[in-house]
Amino acid sequence: MARAAVDRSAGRCKSFRGPVDCHLLIYLATSAPSLSSLHVTSFFRLHKEFVDRVVPKLAMLERLVLPRGLTTTNTLRAFLDHCPRLELLDAGGCYLESSCCSSLLAWFRNTVRC
């Protein structure tokens, strides 16, 4: 049903909220180039293949909410690198590797100039 809704938007889907798997995320990234808000409501795991194939296609993303799942520093860093419009990245409910927070904070301090 989600794919049908994305198809009906004819490439103009700007926001998606719902359960996803890697296949639907790939479909969203390729079929909704103007996606600016993504709120994943299901448990997920972002694999390296997903990051390499999909994250660069989400350059218009402004809001990303990942409330439950497994992720790594490299995955979150990829979103920060490839999504220059990103204003909100909420991965608060995710299981992160133990050094993730300090590593991201150090990267952020060295990369972002306010």
CSV table of N, CA and C in Angstrom, one decimal:
chain,number,residue,atom,x,y,z
A,1,MET,N,0.8,-1.2,0.0
A,1,MET,CA,0.0,0.0,0.0
A,1,MET,C,0.9,1.3,0.0
A,2,ALA,N,2.0,1.2,0.7
A,2,ALA,CA,2.9,2.4,0.8
A,2,ALA,C,3.4,2.7,-0.6
A,3,ARG,N,3.8,1.6,-1.3
A,3,ARG,CA,4.4,1.8,-2.7
A,3,ARG,C,3.3,2.4,-3.6
A,4,ALA,N,2.1,2.0,-3.5
A,4,ALA,CA,1.0,2.6,-4.3
A,4,ALA,C,0.9,4.1,-4.0
A,5,ALA,N,0.9,4.5,-2.7
A,5,ALA,CA,0.8,5.9,-2.4
A,5,ALA,C,2.0,6.7,-3.0
A,6,VAL,N,3.2,6.1,-2.9
A,6,VAL,CA,4.4,6.8,-3.4
A,6,VAL,C,4.2,6.9,-5.0
A,7,ASP,N,3.7,5.9,-5.6
A,7,ASP,CA,3.5,5.9,-7.0
A,7,ASP,C,2.5,7.0,-7.4
A,8,ARG,N,1.4,7.1,-6.7
A,8,ARG,CA,0.4,8.1,-7.0
A,8,ARG,C,0.9,9.5,-6.8
A,9,SER,N,1.9,9.7,-6.0
A,9,SER,CA,2.5,11.1,-5.9
A,9,SER,C,3.3,11.5,-7.1
A,10,ALA,N,3.6,10.6,-8.0
A,10,ALA,CA,4.3,10.9,-9.2
A,10,ALA,C,5.6,11.6,-9.0
A,11,GLY,N,6.4,11.1,-8.0
A,11,GLY,CA,7.7,11.8,-7.7
A,11,GLY,C,7.6,13.0,-6.8
A,12,ARG,N,6.4,13.4,-6.3
A,12,ARG,CA,6.3,14.6,-5.5
A,12,ARG,C,6.1,14.3,-4.1
A,13,CYS,N,6.3,13.0,-3.6
A,13,CYS,CA,6.1,12.7,-2.2
A,13,CYS,C,7.2,13.4,-1.4
A,14,LYS,N,6.7,14.2,-0.5
A,14,LYS,CA,7.6,15.1,0.4
A,14,LYS,C,7.8,14.5,1.8
A,15,SER,N,6.8,13.7,2.2
A,15,SER,CA,6.8,13.2,3.6
A,15,SER,C,6.3,11.8,3.6
A,16,PHE,N,7.0,11.0,4.4
A,16,PHE,CA,6.5,9.6,4.6
A,16,PHE,C,6.7,9.3,6.1
A,17,ARG,N,5.6,8.7,6.7
A,17,ARG,CA,5.6,8.2,8.0
A,17,ARG,C,5.0,6.8,8.0
A,18,GLY,N,5.7,5.8,8.5
A,18,GLY,CA,5.1,4.5,8.6
A,18,GLY,C,6.1,3.5,8.7
A,19,PRO,N,5.7,2.2,8.8
A,19,PRO,CA,6.6,1.1,8.9
A,19,PRO,C,7.4,0.9,7.6
A,20,VAL,N,8.6,0.6,7.7
A,20,VAL,CA,9.4,0.4,6.5
A,20,VAL,C,10.4,-0.8,6.7
A,21,ASP,N,10.8,-1.3,5.6
A,21,ASP,CA,12.0,-2.3,5.6
A,21,ASP,C,13.0,-1.7,4.6
A,22,CYS,N,14.1,-2.4,4.4
A,22,CYS,CA,15.1,-1.8,3.5
A,22,CYS,C,14.6,-1.7,2.1
A,23,HIS,N,13.8,-2.6,1.7
A,23,HIS,CA,13.2,-2.6,0.3
A,23,HIS,C,12.4,-1.3,0.1
A,24,LEU,N,11.5,-1.0,1.0
A,24,LEU,CA,10.7,0.2,0.9
A,24,LEU,C,11.5,1.5,1.0
A,25,LEU,N,12.6,1.5,1.8
A,25,LEU,CA,13.4,2.6,1.9
A,25,LEU,C,14.2,2.9,0.6
A,26,ILE,N,14.6,1.8,0.0
A,26,ILE,CA,15.2,1.9,-1.3
A,26,ILE,C,14.2,2.5,-2.4
A,27,TYR,N,13.0,2.0,-2.3
A,27,TYR,CA,12.0,2.4,-3.2
A,27,TYR,C,11.7,3.9,-3.0
A,28,LEU,N,11.6,4.3,-1.7
A,28,LEU,CA,11.3,5.7,-1.4
A,28,LEU,C,12.4,6.6,-2.0
A,29,ALA,N,13.7,6.2,-1.7
A,29,ALA,CA,14.8,7.0,-2.2
A,29,ALA,C,14.9,7.2,-3.7
A,30,THR,N,14.5,6.1,-4.4
A,30,THR,CA,14.5,6.2,-5.9
A,30,THR,C,13.3,6.8,-6.5
A,31,SER,N,12.1,6.7,-5.8
A,31,SER,CA,10.9,7.1,-6.4
A,31,SER,C,10.4,8.5,-5.9
A,32,ALA,N,11.0,8.9,-4.8
A,32,ALA,CA,10.5,10.2,-4.2
A,32,ALA,C,11.7,11.1,-4.0
A,33,PRO,N,12.2,11.7,-5.1
A,33,PRO,CA,13.5,12.5,-5.0
A,33,PRO,C,13.3,13.8,-4.2
A,34,SER,N,12.1,14.2,-3.9
A,34,SER,CA,11.9,15.4,-3.1
A,34,SER,C,11.5,15.1,-1.7
A,35,LEU,N,11.7,13.9,-1.2
A,35,LEU,CA,11.4,13.5,0.1
A,35,LEU,C,12.1,14.4,1.1
A,36,SER,N,11.4,15.1,1.9
A,36,SER,CA,12.1,16.0,2.9
A,36,SER,C,11.9,15.5,4.4
A,37,SER,N,10.9,14.7,4.6
A,37,SER,CA,10.6,14.2,5.9
A,37,SER,C,10.4,12.7,5.9
A,38,LEU,N,11.1,12.0,6.7
A,38,LEU,CA,11.0,10.5,6.8
A,38,LEU,C,10.9,10.1,8.3
A,39,HIS,N,9.8,9.5,8.7
A,39,HIS,CA,9.6,9.1,10.1
A,39,HIS,C,9.3,7.6,10.0
A,40,VAL,N,10.3,6.8,10.4
A,40,VAL,CA,10.2,5.3,10.4
A,40,VAL,C,9.5,4.9,11.7
A,41,THR,N,8.4,4.1,11.6
A,41,THR,CA,7.7,3.7,12.8
A,41,THR,C,8.0,2.3,13.2
A,42,SER,N,8.7,1.5,12.4
A,42,SER,CA,9.0,0.1,12.6
A,42,SER,C,10.4,-0.1,13.1
A,43,PHE,N,10.7,-1.2,13.7
A,43,PHE,CA,12.0,-1.6,14.0
A,43,PHE,C,12.8,-1.9,12.7
A,44,PHE,N,14.0,-1.5,12.6
A,44,PHE,CA,14.8,-1.7,11.4
A,44,PHE,C,16.2,-1.9,11.7
A,45,ARG,N,17.0,-2.3,10.7
A,45,ARG,CA,18.4,-2.3,10.8
A,45,ARG,C,19.0,-1.8,9.5
A,46,LEU,N,19.8,-0.8,9.6
A,46,LEU,CA,20.4,-0.2,8.4
A,46,LEU,C,21.7,-0.9,8.1
A,47,HIS,N,21.8,-1.6,7.0
A,47,HIS,CA,23.0,-2.3,6.6
A,47,HIS,C,23.9,-1.3,5.7
A,48,LYS,N,25.1,-1.7,5.6
A,48,LYS,CA,26.1,-0.9,4.8
A,48,LYS,C,25.6,-0.7,3.4
A,49,GLU,N,25.1,-1.8,2.8
A,49,GLU,CA,24.6,-1.7,1.4
A,49,GLU,C,23.5,-0.7,1.3
A,50,PHE,N,22.6,-0.6,2.3
A,50,PHE,CA,21.6,0.4,2.3
A,50,PHE,C,22.2,1.8,2.3
A,51,VAL,N,23.1,2.0,3.2
A,51,VAL,CA,23.8,3.3,3.3
A,51,VAL,C,24.4,3.7,2.0
A,52,ASP,N,25.1,2.8,1.4
A,52,ASP,CA,25.8,3.2,0.1
A,52,ASP,C,24.9,3.4,-1.0
A,53,ARG,N,23.8,2.7,-1.1
A,53,ARG,CA,22.9,2.8,-2.2
A,53,ARG,C,21.8,3.9,-2.0
A,54,VAL,N,21.4,4.2,-0.8
A,54,VAL,CA,20.2,5.0,-0.6
A,54,VAL,C,20.5,6.4,0.0
A,55,VAL,N,21.3,6.4,1.0
A,55,VAL,CA,21.5,7.7,1.7
A,55,VAL,C,21.9,8.9,0.7
A,56,PRO,N,22.8,8.6,-0.3
A,56,PRO,CA,23.1,9.7,-1.2
A,56,PRO,C,21.9,10.2,-2.0
A,57,LYS,N,20.9,9.4,-2.2
A,57,LYS,CA,19.7,9.8,-2.9
A,57,LYS,C,18.7,10.6,-2.1
A,58,LEU,N,19.0,10.8,-0.8
A,58,LEU,CA,18.1,11.5,0.1
A,58,LEU,C,18.6,12.9,0.4
A,59,ALA,N,19.2,13.6,-0.5
A,59,ALA,CA,19.8,14.9,-0.3
A,59,ALA,C,18.8,16.0,0.1
A,60,MET,N,17.5,15.8,-0.2
A,60,MET,CA,16.5,16.8,0.1
A,60,MET,C,16.0,16.6,1.6
A,61,LEU,N,16.4,15.6,2.3
A,61,LEU,CA,15.9,15.3,3.6
A,61,LEU,C,16.2,16.4,4.6
A,62,GLU,N,15.1,16.8,5.3
A,62,GLU,CA,15.2,17.9,6.3
A,62,GLU,C,15.0,17.3,7.7
A,63,ARG,N,14.1,16.3,7.7
A,63,ARG,CA,13.8,15.6,9.0
A,63,ARG,C,13.9,14.1,8.9
A,64,LEU,N,14.6,13.5,9.8
A,64,LEU,CA,14.7,12.1,9.8
A,64,LEU,C,14.5,11.6,11.3
A,65,VAL,N,13.5,10.7,11.4
A,65,VAL,CA,13.2,10.2,12.8
A,65,VAL,C,13.3,8.7,12.7
A,66,LEU,N,14.2,8.1,13.4
A,66,LEU,CA,14.4,6.7,13.5
A,66,LEU,C,14.3,6.2,15.0
A,67,PRO,N,13.0,6.0,15.4
A,67,PRO,CA,12.8,5.7,16.8
A,67,PRO,C,13.2,4.4,17.3
A,68,ARG,N,13.3,3.4,16.5
A,68,ARG,CA,13.6,2.0,17.0
A,68,ARG,C,14.4,1.3,15.9
A,69,GLY,N,15.5,0.7,16.3
A,69,GLY,CA,16.3,0.0,15.3
A,69,GLY,C,17.8,-0.1,15.8
A,70,LEU,N,18.6,-0.6,14.8
A,70,LEU,CA,20.0,-0.8,15.1
A,70,LEU,C,20.7,0.1,14.1
A,71,THR,N,21.7,0.8,14.5
A,71,THR,CA,22.4,1.7,13.6
A,71,THR,C,23.9,1.8,14.1
A,72,THR,N,24.7,2.4,13.3
A,72,THR,CA,26.1,2.6,13.6
A,72,THR,C,26.5,4.1,13.4
A,73,THR,N,27.7,4.4,13.9
A,73,THR,CA,28.2,5.8,13.7
A,73,THR,C,28.3,6.1,12.3
A,74,ASN,N,28.8,5.2,11.5
A,74,ASN,CA,29.0,5.4,10.0
A,74,ASN,C,27.7,5.7,9.3
A,75,THR,N,26.6,5.0,9.7
A,75,THR,CA,25.3,5.2,9.1
A,75,THR,C,24.8,6.6,9.4
A,76,LEU,N,24.8,7.0,10.7
A,76,LEU,CA,24.4,8.4,11.0
A,76,LEU,C,25.2,9.4,10.4
A,77,ARG,N,26.5,9.2,10.3
A,77,ARG,CA,27.5,10.1,9.7
A,77,ARG,C,27.1,10.3,8.2
A,78,ALA,N,26.7,9.2,7.6
A,78,ALA,CA,26.4,9.2,6.2
A,78,ALA,C,25.2,10.1,5.9
A,79,PHE,N,24.2,10.1,6.8
A,79,PHE,CA,23.1,11.0,6.7
A,79,PHE,C,23.5,12.4,6.8
A,80,LEU,N,24.4,12.7,7.8
A,80,LEU,CA,24.9,14.0,8.0
A,80,LEU,C,25.7,14.5,6.8
A,81,ASP,N,26.5,13.6,6.2
A,81,ASP,CA,27.3,14.0,5.0
A,81,ASP,C,26.5,14.2,3.8
A,82,HIS,N,25.5,13.4,3.5
A,82,HIS,CA,24.8,13.4,2.3
A,82,HIS,C,23.5,14.2,2.3
A,83,CYS,N,23.1,14.7,3.4
A,83,CYS,CA,21.8,15.4,3.5
A,83,CYS,C,22.1,16.8,4.1
A,84,PRO,N,22.5,17.7,3.2
A,84,PRO,CA,22.9,19.0,3.7
A,84,PRO,C,21.8,19.9,4.3
A,85,ARG,N,20.5,19.5,4.0
A,85,ARG,CA,19.4,20.3,4.5
A,85,ARG,C,18.9,19.7,5.8
A,86,LEU,N,19.5,18.7,6.3
A,86,LEU,CA,19.0,18.0,7.5
A,86,LEU,C,19.0,18.9,8.7
A,87,GLU,N,17.8,19.2,9.3
A,87,GLU,CA,17.7,20.0,10.4
A,87,GLU,C,17.4,19.2,11.7
A,88,LEU,N,16.8,18.0,11.5
A,88,LEU,CA,16.4,17.1,12.6
A,88,LEU,C,16.8,15.7,12.3
A,89,LEU,N,17.7,15.1,13.2
A,89,LEU,CA,18.0,13.7,13.1
A,89,LEU,C,17.7,13.2,14.5
A,90,ASP,N,16.7,12.4,14.6
A,90,ASP,CA,16.3,11.8,15.9
A,90,ASP,C,16.4,10.3,15.8
A,91,ALA,N,17.5,9.8,16.4
A,91,ALA,CA,17.7,8.3,16.5
A,91,ALA,C,17.7,7.9,18.0
A,92,GLY,N,16.9,8.6,18.7
A,92,GLY,CA,16.9,8.4,20.2
A,92,GLY,C,16.5,7.0,20.7
A,93,GLY,N,15.7,6.3,20.0
A,93,GLY,CA,15.3,5.0,20.4
A,93,GLY,C,16.1,3.9,19.8
A,94,CYS,N,17.2,4.2,19.0
A,94,CYS,CA,18.0,3.2,18.3
A,94,CYS,C,19.0,2.6,19.3
A,95,TYR,N,19.4,1.4,19.0
A,95,TYR,CA,20.5,0.7,19.7
A,95,TYR,C,21.7,1.1,18.9
A,96,LEU,N,22.6,1.8,19.6
A,96,LEU,CA,23.8,2.3,18.9
A,96,LEU,C,25.1,1.6,19.5
A,97,GLU,N,26.1,1.6,18.7
A,97,GLU,CA,27.4,1.0,19.2
A,97,GLU,C,27.8,1.9,20.3
A,98,SER,N,28.6,1.3,21.2
A,98,SER,CA,28.9,2.0,22.5
A,98,SER,C,29.7,3.4,22.3
A,99,SER,N,30.5,3.5,21.3
A,99,SER,CA,31.2,4.7,21.1
A,99,SER,C,30.5,5.7,20.2
A,100,CYS,N,29.3,5.4,19.8
A,100,CYS,CA,28.7,6.2,18.7
A,100,CYS,C,28.5,7.7,19.1
A,101,CYS,N,28.0,7.9,20.3
A,101,CYS,CA,27.7,9.3,20.7
A,101,CYS,C,28.9,10.2,20.7
A,102,SER,N,30.0,9.7,21.4
A,102,SER,CA,31.2,10.5,21.5
A,102,SER,C,31.9,10.7,20.1
A,103,SER,N,31.8,9.6,19.3
A,103,SER,CA,32.4,9.7,17.9
A,103,SER,C,31.6,10.7,17.1
A,104,LEU,N,30.3,10.7,17.1
A,104,LEU,CA,29.5,11.6,16.3
A,104,LEU,C,29.7,13.1,16.8
A,105,LEU,N,29.7,13.2,18.1
A,105,LEU,CA,29.9,14.6,18.7
A,105,LEU,C,31.3,15.1,18.2
A,106,ALA,N,32.3,14.3,18.3
A,106,ALA,CA,33.6,14.8,17.8
A,106,ALA,C,33.6,15.2,16.3
A,107,TRP,N,33.0,14.3,15.5
A,107,TRP,CA,32.9,14.6,14.1
A,107,TRP,C,32.1,15.9,13.8
A,108,PHE,N,31.0,16.0,14.6
A,108,PHE,CA,30.1,17.2,14.4
A,108,PHE,C,30.9,18.5,14.7
A,109,ARG,N,31.7,18.5,15.8
A,109,ARG,CA,32.5,19.6,16.2
A,109,ARG,C,33.5,20.0,15.2
A,110,ASN,N,34.1,19.0,14.5
A,110,ASN,CA,35.1,19.2,13.6
A,110,ASN,C,34.6,19.6,12.2
A,111,THR,N,33.3,19.3,11.9
A,111,THR,CA,32.7,19.5,10.6
A,111,THR,C,31.8,20.7,10.5
A,112,VAL,N,31.0,20.9,11.5
A,112,VAL,CA,30.0,22.0,11.4
A,112,VAL,C,30.5,23.3,12.0
A,113,ARG,N,30.4,24.3,11.3
A,113,ARG,CA,30.8,25.6,11.8
A,113,ARG,C,29.5,26.5,12.0
A,114,CYS,N,29.3,26.9,13.2
A,114,CYS,CA,28.1,27.7,13.5
A,114,CYS,C,28.5,29.2,13.5
